[in-house]
Amino acid sequence: MYRIVKKELLVPNTIYLQAEAPEIARKAQPGQFVIMRVDEVGERFPLSLAGWDEKAGTLDVIFLIMGRSTMKLASLSEGDCIMDIVGPLGKATEIESYGNVLCACSTFGVGPAIPLAKALRERGNRVISVMEARDEGFLFWEDRLKEVSDETHIASGDGCRGKHRRASEFITEHLKSGHKLDRVFAYGRVFMMMECSRATRPFGVKTTVALTPVMVDGTGMCGCCRVSVGGETQFTCVDGPEFDGHSVDWEVLIKRKRAYLREEAQAYDLWQPDNLRKIAGLAGLPERSSAV
Amino acid sequence: MNDKPKLNLERVPIPKQAPEERATNFDEVALGYREEQALQEAGRCIDCKKPGCKDGCPVNVDIPGFIRAMKDGDMPGAVRILKSKNSLPGICGRVCPQETQCELTCNLIKKGAPIAIGRLERYVADWEIAHPEAVERGGQEARRNGRRVAVVGSGPAGLTCASDLAKLGYGVTLFEALHVAGGVLMYGIPEFRLPKTIVQGEVDYVKSLGVEIRLNHVIGKIATVDELLEQGFDAVFLSPGAGAPMFLDIPGENLSGVYSANEFLTRTNLMKAYLFPEYDTPIQVGRRVAVFGAGNVAMDASRCALRLGADEVYIIYRRSLTEMPARLEERENAEEEGIIFRLQTNPIRLVGDEQGRVRAVELYETELGEPDESGRRRPVRKPGSEFTIEIDTAIPALGTRPNPIIPLSTKGLELTRWGTVLTDEATGRTSKDRVWCGGDMATGAATVISAMGAARRAAIDIDAWLKGSG
Ligand SMILES: Cc1cc2nc3c(=O)[nH]c(=O)nc-3n(C[C@H](O)[C@H](O)[C@H](O)COP(=O)(O)OP(=O)(O)OC[C@H]3O[C@@H](n4cnc5c(N)ncnc54)[C@H](O)[C@@H]3O)c2cc1C
Ligand SMILES: Cc1cc2nc3c(=O)[nH]c(=O)nc-3n(C[C@H](O)[C@H](O)[C@H](O)COP(=O)(O)OP(=O)(O)OC[C@H]3O[C@@H](n4cnc5c(N)ncnc54)[C@H](O)[C@@H]3O)c2cc1C
Ligand code: SF4
Ligand code: SF4
Ligand code: FES
């Protein structure tokens, strides 16, 4: 059992959790994830590591409330326990001195972008961060991102901040205006990672994305998380989760991610009445967000 | 027993759930002998002077010995004899391929009716569970000798090595990647063939010996083998199995609705998707299911699909019945339940719809040519034999490979060209100091009993080596 030390509603559909998992905290590296199972009947689902504290023996995750599992997790309070957490899984990010690096992030991707930017900077890279959010109300952790970046920009869907609506627009303009980028990382929703990869492609800037297919075991045993990269089938949990965004077959990923929409809706509906009661303390639950 | 007993060549059949009934539930198919049936079958054993049966068992169970005890009415004695060689008889009695092991070498096979050794073994094991007080289970912790051993992976090999070493006084920690212990016994072999309470009972027994089981620990990630050795373990036994699934390598394999057998079975057995939405993990089956391959894993996947509600389940296999690797008993069970065998048939590609869901499979028929390197006749495409069947789910059940996590994270661990860990068969030693290996990771996909046998030999060698090293 893994105790929840801290819980915070960041923005209406996104939650921050800190949980006790000292052994994972000791080994975690940027780019890795954990798999959780909330309770005895729960499914196994992955979340990226948004931070860890080796001394305190804790790890951080940020998650979007999507369906039954994330809703269950959201309904736990500080002091409650998560039944299973396994990790750190996946390969760590290759942190090298690239030069000028841009980290684009949206929604839950802001979490893993922070340890990434920090590690990149420690290796002597100059880090530009671009955070994409729907509107002012969905911006969070701007201060934390600033702390680990040389430059921070916001791209907001409603134009409330800056002139770019999307991180990909920022990247295109940045590259067009003659700035040099040696490497781009994009973490977050699939659509956003795909757009960022499209933006960098004409300029030949290598772009690393963190894929989020459906997973079960997370240890390479089931093949559920397979994706097609450069024409080859890869298991995201052991060969990734990070891949070259220019080689990913996005269509396969999106279609496989949507495989269980009907069952997900069924599971969610069944559980929602109980949950809403438990979650009552958390303000403003939005309508169920779409999968990709 | 000097008078020559009269040979009885009638094997006592094992009661089973009726096919039409069992195809709709996950309860055990074979119900097990009742007492009089078990004694009648035991009574057929002629207690040979040179019992062939023992040679066929990878761990040399004293088969005539435990059967003799049964006949003498000494059930606790039968349990003791059985368990002195096989610590998991309730499991082996159910899943060992007896027809190619102990029963194949039983002297009565020449007469056509070998003793049903597996069924008797199961009977004795189940008797023990029903009479927990009758046999001293030795559950108390042995006196600790101060040495510590780490065991990686809690399948049959890991459970066996851990319990053997704990009994010898070692402090054993068993690391398991998943959230439950048991390996394939829990996530792969379905409930209707091996009830999970039986596996749980064995895991509890291992715990009662003082073995510490640490779930959710992927070795190579949370700690490497080298770190375990640095952190004070005197030896490491590797038993992570060979769980990485292989695919067909044909177009369409990444469509939704295409599951590796491992994924299909894991969702069903480990995650209890057959109880969705009471349990959170979903599974999709649809009306028609094609399973590719014809080993035990394919039989399990097809029979699960049927129980999950599919109308038609096909086993698609490129060779013929003769070459089929599945156990005869499982094949017959599958046939009785209505699984449709499409033999000498091979897939060309999987076809999907706009949503990326599998909808059909294109196949061709084969003819069998000359034997290939595996000794089985090579399937050759029959020209003009192409055809298509509509399906909702495709399940490649083609076998598995060793998982790369441990090999990639362990320095100095030599591998074979199949990716298994190079291991000395007699002792379980690897190329790396203080590291032993056994089970599917050493041999490639094999059997429960062979994994146990290897683990037992390794435990003996680990003990000898640690004693020798002071
Ligand atoms: C490596 C990796 C890292 C991830 N990191 C984060 C993160 O840091 N924060 C975050 O909010 N989300 C993250 N995700 C996505 C997260 O796992 C899903 O949002 C979550 O599983 C949804 O479950 P649900 O039951 O709440 O929703 P559901 O209603 O079941 O599903 C909603 C959508 O989530 C996806 N999903 C469903 N089940 C799984 C599953 N078992 N595994 C993966 N995806 C699934 C599907 O695309 C589905 O359409 C990550 C995914 C991966 C693979
Ligand atoms: C569906 C199916 C049906 C079968 N039917 C039969 C049958 O009827 N009869 C028979 O004799 N055999 C059968 N087999 C084969 C048999 O189950 C295996 O040969 C046997 O389980 C191998 O045992 P093992 O201990 O080596 O590995 P496994 O049983 O595979 O156990 C390995 C364990 O190690 C864990 N692990 C892996 N990597 C790590 C890591 N890095 N860190 C920590 N833990 C790790 C895994 O999660 C797993 O729990 C079947 C196999 C399958 C898949
Ligand atoms: S362990 Fe398996 S092979 Fe050995 S006697 Fe028992 S059933 Fe036969
Ligand atoms: S060989 Fe067959 S008949 Fe002879 S002792 Fe063994 S089981 Fe009994
Ligand atoms: S999640 Fe099962 S292999 Fe990756």
Coordinates of C-alpha atoms and ligand atoms in Angstrom, one line a residue, chain A residues 215-218 220-223 225 235 237, ligand 5:
Chain A
M215 CA -1.1 -0.5 -21.2
V216 CA -1.7 -3.5 -18.9
D217 CA 1.4 -4.9 -17.2
G218 CA 4.0 -2.2 -18.2
G220 CA 6.8 -6.1 -21.8
M221 CA 4.7 -9.1 -21.2
C222 CA 1.4 -8.4 -23.0
G223 CA 2.1 -6.3 -26.1
C225 CA 1.2 -1.0 -25.7
F235 CA 6.5 -2.0 -27.0
C237 CA 6.6 0.2 -21.9
Ligands
FES5 S1 2.0 -2.8 -21.3 FE1 2.1 -4.9 -21.7 S2 3.8 -5.0 -22.9 FE2 3.7 -2.9 -22.5

